[in-house]
Short mmCIF file of C-alpha atoms in Angstrom, two decimals:
data_model
loop_
_atom_site.label_atom_id
_atom_site.label_comp_id
_atom_site.label_asym_id
_atom_site.label_seq_id
_atom_site.Cartn_x
_atom_site.Cartn_y
_atom_site.Cartn_z
CA MET C 889 -13.10 -26.25 44.00
CA LYS C 890 -16.40 -25.49 42.77
CA ALA C 891 -18.76 -28.77 41.05
CA ILE C 892 -22.16 -29.92 41.25
CA GLY C 893 -22.90 -33.24 43.01
CA TYR C 894 -26.04 -34.92 45.23
CA HIS C 895 -26.27 -36.15 48.44
CA GLN C 896 -28.56 -38.38 47.83
CA ALA C 897 -30.46 -40.44 45.35
CA LEU C 898 -33.13 -38.30 44.45
CA PRO C 899 -35.58 -37.48 40.50
CA ILE C 900 -34.87 -33.78 39.31
CA ASN C 901 -37.83 -31.78 40.16
CA HIS C 902 -36.78 -32.42 44.09
CA SER C 903 -35.37 -29.92 45.46
CA GLU C 904 -32.04 -31.38 46.36
CA ALA C 905 -31.01 -33.07 43.11
CA LEU C 906 -28.49 -31.68 42.12
CA VAL C 907 -27.53 -29.50 43.56
CA ASP C 908 -24.05 -26.78 43.41
CA VAL C 909 -21.17 -26.92 46.30
CA ASN C 910 -16.96 -26.85 46.83
CA ILE C 911 -15.11 -29.90 47.60
CA ALA C 912 -11.69 -29.94 47.55
CA GLN C 913 -9.51 -30.20 44.22
CA PRO C 914 -7.68 -33.85 43.76
CA ILE C 915 -4.05 -33.95 42.98
CA ALA C 916 -2.81 -36.01 40.80
CA THR C 917 -0.86 -39.83 41.16
CA GLY C 918 0.26 -42.44 39.51
CA ARG C 919 -1.16 -42.69 35.69
CA ASP C 920 -3.27 -39.85 36.36
CA LEU C 921 -3.80 -36.11 34.79
CA LEU C 922 -5.19 -33.19 36.43
CA VAL C 923 -7.81 -31.61 34.14
CA LYS C 924 -8.91 -27.79 34.61
CA VAL C 925 -12.22 -29.19 33.32
CA GLN C 926 -13.87 -25.94 30.33
CA ALA C 927 -16.46 -27.87 29.12
CA ILE C 928 -19.09 -31.28 29.59
CA ALA C 929 -21.94 -33.30 27.84
CA VAL C 930 -24.64 -34.89 29.37
CA ASN C 931 -25.79 -38.27 28.88
CA PRO C 932 -28.24 -40.37 29.69
CA ALA C 933 -25.52 -42.06 32.42
CA ASP C 934 -25.97 -39.39 34.48
CA TYR C 935 -29.33 -39.01 35.18
CA LYS C 936 -29.40 -42.88 35.25
CA VAL C 937 -26.93 -43.07 37.91
CA ARG C 938 -28.80 -40.06 39.46
CA LEU C 939 -31.36 -42.10 40.52
CA THR C 940 -30.03 -45.18 41.14
CA SER C 941 -26.52 -45.43 43.34
CA GLU C 942 -26.33 -43.47 46.73
CA PRO C 943 -23.50 -41.32 46.99
CA THR C 944 -21.35 -42.78 49.93
CA GLY C 945 -19.48 -40.50 52.90
CA GLN C 946 -19.25 -37.15 53.33
CA VAL C 947 -18.78 -35.74 50.00
CA PRO C 948 -21.09 -35.36 47.13
CA LYS C 949 -21.43 -37.85 44.19
CA VAL C 950 -20.03 -35.33 41.63
CA LEU C 951 -21.18 -36.99 37.99
CA GLY C 952 -19.63 -36.23 33.94
CA TRP C 953 -18.50 -38.73 31.76
CA ASP C 954 -17.95 -36.41 28.79
CA ALA C 955 -15.66 -33.56 29.16
CA VAL C 956 -12.95 -30.74 27.71
CA GLY C 957 -10.01 -28.94 29.34
CA GLU C 958 -6.65 -28.24 29.85
CA VAL C 959 -4.18 -30.78 31.78
CA ILE C 960 -1.82 -28.69 34.19
CA ALA C 961 -0.85 -31.27 36.79
CA THR C 962 0.23 -35.75 35.97
CA GLY C 963 1.65 -38.30 37.98
CA GLU C 964 4.79 -39.31 38.40
CA GLY C 965 3.43 -42.44 35.57
CA VAL C 966 1.74 -39.94 32.74
CA THR C 967 4.43 -40.61 29.97
CA GLN C 968 2.13 -39.09 27.27
CA PHE C 969 1.10 -36.18 27.98
CA HIS C 970 2.02 -33.02 29.37
CA PRO C 971 0.36 -29.89 31.25
CA GLY C 972 -1.28 -27.29 28.57
CA ASP C 973 -2.30 -30.02 26.68
CA LEU C 974 -6.05 -29.60 26.01
CA VAL C 975 -7.62 -32.97 26.09
CA TYR C 976 -11.16 -34.89 25.70
CA TYR C 977 -12.46 -37.45 27.03
CA ALA C 978 -15.44 -40.33 29.19
CA GLY C 979 -13.56 -40.30 32.22
CA ASP C 980 -14.33 -43.65 34.35
CA ILE C 981 -17.92 -44.20 36.07
CA THR C 982 -16.68 -45.48 39.71
CA ARG C 983 -14.79 -42.30 39.50
CA GLN C 984 -15.89 -38.30 40.49
CA GLY C 985 -17.00 -36.87 37.36
CA SER C 986 -16.98 -33.53 35.37
CA ASN C 987 -18.79 -31.36 36.55
CA ALA C 988 -16.27 -30.12 38.89
CA GLU C 989 -13.77 -27.31 37.67
CA TYR C 990 -10.79 -30.24 38.15
CA GLN C 991 -11.18 -33.52 37.69
CA LEU C 992 -8.70 -36.20 37.70
CA VAL C 993 -8.54 -38.66 34.21
CA ASP C 994 -6.32 -42.05 34.11
CA GLU C 995 -4.22 -41.14 30.55
CA ARG C 996 -5.27 -44.03 29.19
CA ILE C 997 -8.86 -43.36 28.22
CA VAL C 998 -7.72 -39.62 27.27
CA GLY C 999 -7.13 -38.66 23.56
CA LEU C 1000 -5.44 -34.78 22.67
CA LYS C 1001 -9.29 -32.75 21.03
CA PRO C 1002 -9.54 -31.81 17.31
CA LYS C 1003 -8.11 -28.78 17.35
CA SER C 1004 -11.22 -27.31 14.28
CA LEU C 1005 -13.45 -27.93 17.22
CA SER C 1006 -14.36 -25.97 19.91
CA ASN C 1007 -14.43 -26.73 24.20
CA ALA C 1008 -17.83 -27.35 23.48
CA GLU C 1009 -18.28 -29.18 19.97
CA ALA C 1010 -15.61 -31.21 21.43
CA ALA C 1011 -16.92 -31.69 24.93
CA ALA C 1012 -20.08 -33.16 22.72
CA LEU C 1013 -18.00 -36.53 21.79
CA PRO C 1014 -16.42 -38.82 24.57
CA LEU C 1015 -18.71 -40.65 24.98
CA THR C 1016 -21.37 -41.99 22.79
CA THR C 1017 -17.13 -41.92 19.79
CA ILE C 1018 -16.00 -44.61 22.56
CA THR C 1019 -19.60 -46.49 22.42
CA ALA C 1020 -20.02 -45.76 19.38
CA TRP C 1021 -16.33 -47.07 17.74
CA GLU C 1022 -17.08 -50.84 20.18
CA LEU C 1023 -20.05 -51.44 18.70
CA LEU C 1024 -19.69 -50.59 15.19
CA PHE C 1025 -16.80 -52.68 14.92
CA GLU C 1026 -15.38 -54.53 18.02
CA HIS C 1027 -18.99 -55.77 18.65
CA LEU C 1028 -20.44 -56.48 14.91
CA GLY C 1029 -17.33 -56.60 14.12
CA ILE C 1030 -17.66 -54.34 10.51
CA LYS C 1031 -14.62 -53.83 8.23
CA GLN C 1032 -12.39 -50.89 8.56
CA GLN C 1033 -12.01 -49.71 5.28
CA ALA C 1034 -9.51 -46.64 3.46
CA ILE C 1035 -10.70 -44.01 3.68
CA ASN C 1036 -12.85 -42.18 0.72
CA THR C 1037 -13.14 -45.78 -1.47
CA SER C 1038 -16.47 -45.28 -2.40
CA LYS C 1039 -16.51 -49.41 -2.83
CA LYS C 1040 -19.60 -50.66 -1.08
CA SER C 1041 -19.41 -53.69 1.06
CA ASP C 1042 -21.57 -55.76 1.78
CA GLU C 1043 -22.38 -55.57 5.57
CA ILE C 1044 -26.36 -53.50 5.68
CA ILE C 1045 -26.89 -52.42 9.42
CA LEU C 1046 -30.43 -51.40 10.95
CA VAL C 1047 -29.30 -47.71 13.68
CA VAL C 1048 -31.93 -47.79 15.28
CA GLY C 1049 -33.19 -44.41 17.55
CA ALA C 1050 -29.81 -43.03 15.36
CA ALA C 1051 -31.25 -39.89 15.57
CA GLY C 1052 -29.35 -39.38 19.65
CA GLY C 1053 -25.74 -39.50 20.55
CA VAL C 1054 -24.73 -43.17 20.10
CA GLY C 1055 -26.28 -43.47 16.32
CA SER C 1056 -24.88 -39.24 15.25
CA MET C 1057 -21.45 -41.16 15.61
CA PHE C 1058 -22.19 -44.64 14.62
CA ILE C 1059 -24.06 -42.92 11.20
CA GLN C 1060 -20.60 -41.25 10.38
CA LEU C 1061 -18.15 -43.29 11.46
CA ALA C 1062 -19.37 -46.14 9.17
CA LYS C 1063 -20.22 -43.60 6.43
CA THR C 1064 -16.06 -42.70 7.02
CA LEU C 1065 -14.31 -45.76 8.07
CA THR C 1066 -16.59 -49.09 6.05
CA GLY C 1067 -18.21 -49.61 3.14
CA ALA C 1068 -21.93 -50.31 4.95
CA THR C 1069 -25.30 -49.46 4.37
CA ILE C 1070 -27.16 -47.82 6.43
CA ILE C 1071 -30.42 -47.91 7.25
CA ALA C 1072 -30.67 -45.02 9.86
CA THR C 1073 -34.54 -45.27 12.10
CA ALA C 1074 -36.84 -41.39 12.49
CA SER C 1075 -39.82 -40.43 12.37
CA ARG C 1076 -39.84 -36.69 13.92
CA ASP C 1077 -38.59 -34.48 10.86
CA SER C 1078 -35.90 -32.80 12.05
CA SER C 1079 -34.04 -36.31 13.20
CA LYS C 1080 -34.49 -37.69 10.04
CA ALA C 1081 -32.77 -34.59 8.79
CA TRP C 1082 -30.13 -34.82 11.01
CA VAL C 1083 -29.29 -38.48 9.83
CA LYS C 1084 -29.58 -38.04 6.04
CA LYS C 1085 -26.74 -34.76 6.58
CA LEU C 1086 -25.12 -37.40 9.02
CA GLY C 1087 -24.49 -39.66 6.45
CA ALA C 1088 -27.64 -42.34 6.91
CA ASP C 1089 -27.63 -43.72 3.24
CA PHE C 1090 -31.62 -44.47 3.72
CA ILE C 1091 -34.03 -43.56 5.89
CA VAL C 1092 -37.38 -45.13 7.79
CA ASP C 1093 -39.64 -44.92 10.84
CA HIS C 1094 -39.68 -46.92 13.93
CA THR C 1095 -43.34 -45.54 14.25
CA GLN C 1096 -44.15 -47.87 11.73
CA SER C 1097 -43.72 -51.59 10.41
CA LEU C 1098 -39.52 -52.02 9.92
CA THR C 1099 -40.03 -54.55 7.90
CA ALA C 1100 -42.75 -53.45 5.55
CA GLN C 1101 -40.69 -50.21 4.82
CA ILE C 1102 -37.11 -51.89 4.40
CA ASP C 1103 -38.08 -54.40 2.66
CA GLU C 1104 -39.67 -51.74 0.31
CA LEU C 1105 -36.21 -50.83 0.23
CA GLY C 1106 -34.78 -54.31 -1.67
CA LEU C 1107 -31.96 -54.40 -0.46
CA GLY C 1108 -31.79 -57.83 0.76
CA GLY C 1109 -31.77 -59.48 4.21
CA VAL C 1110 -29.96 -57.32 7.19
CA THR C 1111 -27.03 -58.16 7.87
CA HIS C 1112 -26.82 -56.36 12.10
CA VAL C 1113 -28.37 -53.83 13.83
CA ALA C 1114 -28.19 -51.82 16.38
CA SER C 1115 -30.02 -50.66 18.39
CA LEU C 1116 -29.75 -47.92 21.16
CA ASN C 1117 -33.25 -47.65 22.45
CA SER C 1118 -36.20 -49.83 23.53
CA THR C 1119 -34.97 -52.87 22.24
CA GLU C 1120 -37.84 -54.71 23.78
CA THR C 1121 -40.07 -54.02 21.60
CA TYR C 1122 -38.10 -54.39 18.32
CA PHE C 1123 -35.91 -57.94 19.40
CA SER C 1124 -38.96 -60.15 17.83
CA THR C 1125 -38.74 -57.89 14.08
CA TYR C 1126 -34.47 -58.02 14.45
CA ALA C 1127 -35.17 -61.81 14.36
CA GLU C 1128 -37.14 -61.46 11.56
CA LEU C 1129 -34.72 -59.78 9.95
CA LEU C 1130 -31.42 -60.19 9.65
CA VAL C 1131 -29.89 -62.43 7.46
CA PRO C 1132 -28.53 -66.10 9.53
CA PHE C 1133 -24.91 -65.49 11.79
CA GLY C 1134 -26.61 -61.32 11.80
CA ARG C 1135 -25.79 -60.12 14.91
CA ILE C 1136 -27.03 -57.22 16.80
CA ALA C 1137 -25.87 -54.77 19.40
CA ILE C 1138 -27.50 -53.17 21.89
CA ILE C 1139 -26.20 -50.40 24.61
CA ASP C 1140 -29.78 -49.82 26.74
CA ASP C 1141 -31.36 -52.21 29.58
CA PRO C 1142 -34.26 -53.84 28.37
CA GLN C 1143 -35.97 -55.99 31.75
CA SER C 1144 -35.98 -58.99 29.01
CA LEU C 1145 -35.02 -60.18 26.32
CA ASP C 1146 -36.21 -63.94 24.73
CA VAL C 1147 -33.37 -64.74 22.89
CA THR C 1148 -34.89 -68.28 21.81
CA GLN C 1149 -35.59 -66.68 18.39
CA LEU C 1150 -32.60 -66.21 18.23
CA LYS C 1151 -31.18 -69.59 18.07
CA LEU C 1152 -33.23 -70.54 14.59
CA LYS C 1153 -30.59 -68.73 12.25
CA SER C 1154 -28.06 -68.67 14.96
CA LEU C 1155 -27.76 -64.94 15.72
CA SER C 1156 -25.95 -63.48 18.14
CA LEU C 1157 -25.91 -60.88 20.40
CA HIS C 1158 -23.70 -58.05 22.04
CA TRP C 1159 -24.02 -55.57 25.06
CA GLU C 1160 -22.02 -53.07 24.80
CA PHE C 1161 -20.91 -50.47 28.15
CA MET C 1162 -18.03 -48.35 27.06
CA PHE C 1163 -17.22 -48.27 30.74
CA ALA C 1164 -16.72 -51.36 30.88
CA ARG C 1165 -12.02 -50.82 30.04
CA SER C 1166 -11.68 -49.23 32.46
CA LEU C 1167 -14.19 -50.32 35.48
CA PHE C 1168 -11.98 -53.75 35.11
CA ASN C 1169 -9.25 -51.84 34.17
CA ALA C 1170 -8.31 -54.06 30.90
CA SER C 1171 -4.89 -55.16 29.52
CA ASP C 1172 -6.00 -52.74 26.74
CA LEU C 1173 -7.32 -49.94 29.21
CA GLN C 1174 -5.38 -47.44 25.99
CA GLU C 1175 -7.28 -49.17 22.86
CA GLN C 1176 -10.58 -45.86 23.93
CA GLY C 1177 -7.61 -43.44 24.23
CA GLN C 1178 -5.69 -44.38 20.92
CA LEU C 1179 -9.71 -44.11 18.75
CA LEU C 1180 -10.26 -41.32 20.68
CA SER C 1181 -7.36 -39.41 19.61
CA ARG C 1182 -7.94 -40.83 16.06
CA VAL C 1183 -11.34 -39.90 15.57
CA SER C 1184 -10.03 -36.43 16.92
CA ASP C 1185 -7.82 -36.56 13.57
CA LEU C 1186 -10.97 -37.88 11.47
CA VAL C 1187 -12.44 -34.50 13.28
CA ASP C 1188 -10.06 -32.39 11.88
CA GLN C 1189 -9.78 -33.91 8.52
CA GLY C 1190 -13.49 -32.99 7.55
CA TYR C 1191 -14.42 -36.32 7.67
CA ILE C 1192 -16.35 -35.85 12.17
CA GLN C 1193 -18.30 -33.10 11.95
CA THR C 1194 -20.09 -32.80 16.44
CA THR C 1195 -22.59 -33.71 17.09
CA LEU C 1196 -23.75 -30.70 19.41
CA GLY C 1197 -27.40 -30.42 19.42
CA GLN C 1198 -27.92 -27.75 21.81
CA HIS C 1199 -26.00 -25.27 24.96
CA PHE C 1200 -27.44 -24.84 28.04
CA GLY C 1201 -24.47 -22.37 29.62
CA ARG C 1202 -22.88 -22.74 32.69
CA ILE C 1203 -21.57 -25.57 34.32
CA ASN C 1204 -23.92 -25.25 37.36
CA ALA C 1205 -27.14 -27.11 39.00
CA LYS C 1206 -29.47 -25.43 37.40
CA ASN C 1207 -28.38 -25.33 33.92
CA LEU C 1208 -27.48 -29.37 34.35
CA ILE C 1209 -30.90 -29.90 36.20
CA ALA C 1210 -33.03 -27.91 32.52
CA ALA C 1211 -30.52 -30.64 30.88
CA HIS C 1212 -30.80 -33.93 32.73
CA ALA C 1213 -34.75 -33.21 32.76
CA ALA C 1214 -34.43 -33.71 29.13
CA LEU C 1215 -32.48 -35.83 28.83
CA GLU C 1216 -35.05 -38.52 30.90
CA ALA C 1217 -38.31 -36.54 28.18
CA GLY C 1218 -36.58 -38.40 25.97
CA SER C 1219 -36.50 -36.31 22.47
CA VAL C 1220 -32.71 -34.53 22.22
CA ILE C 1221 -30.97 -35.01 18.72
CA GLY C 1222 -27.51 -35.17 19.35
CA LYS C 1223 -26.01 -33.58 22.54
CA ILE C 1224 -26.52 -31.85 25.52
CA VAL C 1225 -23.54 -29.21 26.44
CA LEU C 1226 -22.78 -26.84 29.19
CA GLU C 1227 -19.48 -24.38 29.03
CA GLY C 1228 -17.12 -22.73 32.06
CA PHE C 1229 -18.30 -22.01 35.57
#
């Protein structure tokens, strides 16, 4: 089958950073689905793994942790899906990824694709949906409420890096399923317009003093922070802004943090890694598949929209190289998607 992979961890400007290859088509056993991949999205996880993880053996390493496709075969232990089902998922970082014509994925981390979205639109969602959901409800502990409830809670969430893929889903989930007030950071006109469209209540410029801008809003203290990038830069500011017993949840990889700043207010720090459940075969692994199906329903009901930002064309090495380069440059709004082989 066709795939895009690499034989050595290399910078994206190297001619062998990502290459078109042919590898054996896998066979579904156990609880695995064999999915014919139709569309994929690219995430920062892709280039981070490409730069740091060497392939083992002679088979090239295949990246990709967002996919939409059709189930064409199932293992003997599968109970939730059947051949012909259209699904979406983020996969497992320990296995070969979705940059291939066919992929194996455990049924417990798979959801039914939203019917109202195209394959490309749906491919933008899985990884960031899982990450945002786990940030919002498992780490930050924001209270869920019934859809269309207009009552505001006393929760005030600061979302730093709000215009990216995770931020784009986080804002929508918070707006739809909670009564929290959402303060999003953005500096460019395009990113400000994007987060406003998705449901941010207030927007502050992260290139200016966050404390001064948030004080001017007159909302009171921030209760929760979703730090989606540059955590080292803003960590002291979070400690200043948060109320006692406030929570910080991060997804990036700061080199060092002075956590002693959190003591006086009894603040808590949470680190979200959406692959944790599959990496350690957690007993509640099925939570990820269930939340994907829940969000699929929310999409089809019109509450959540795709976060597709740019379509980079067909799934091949040339286009994936361009996608990795764009993500490494750090200016992408929404998600980059590719479709078809």
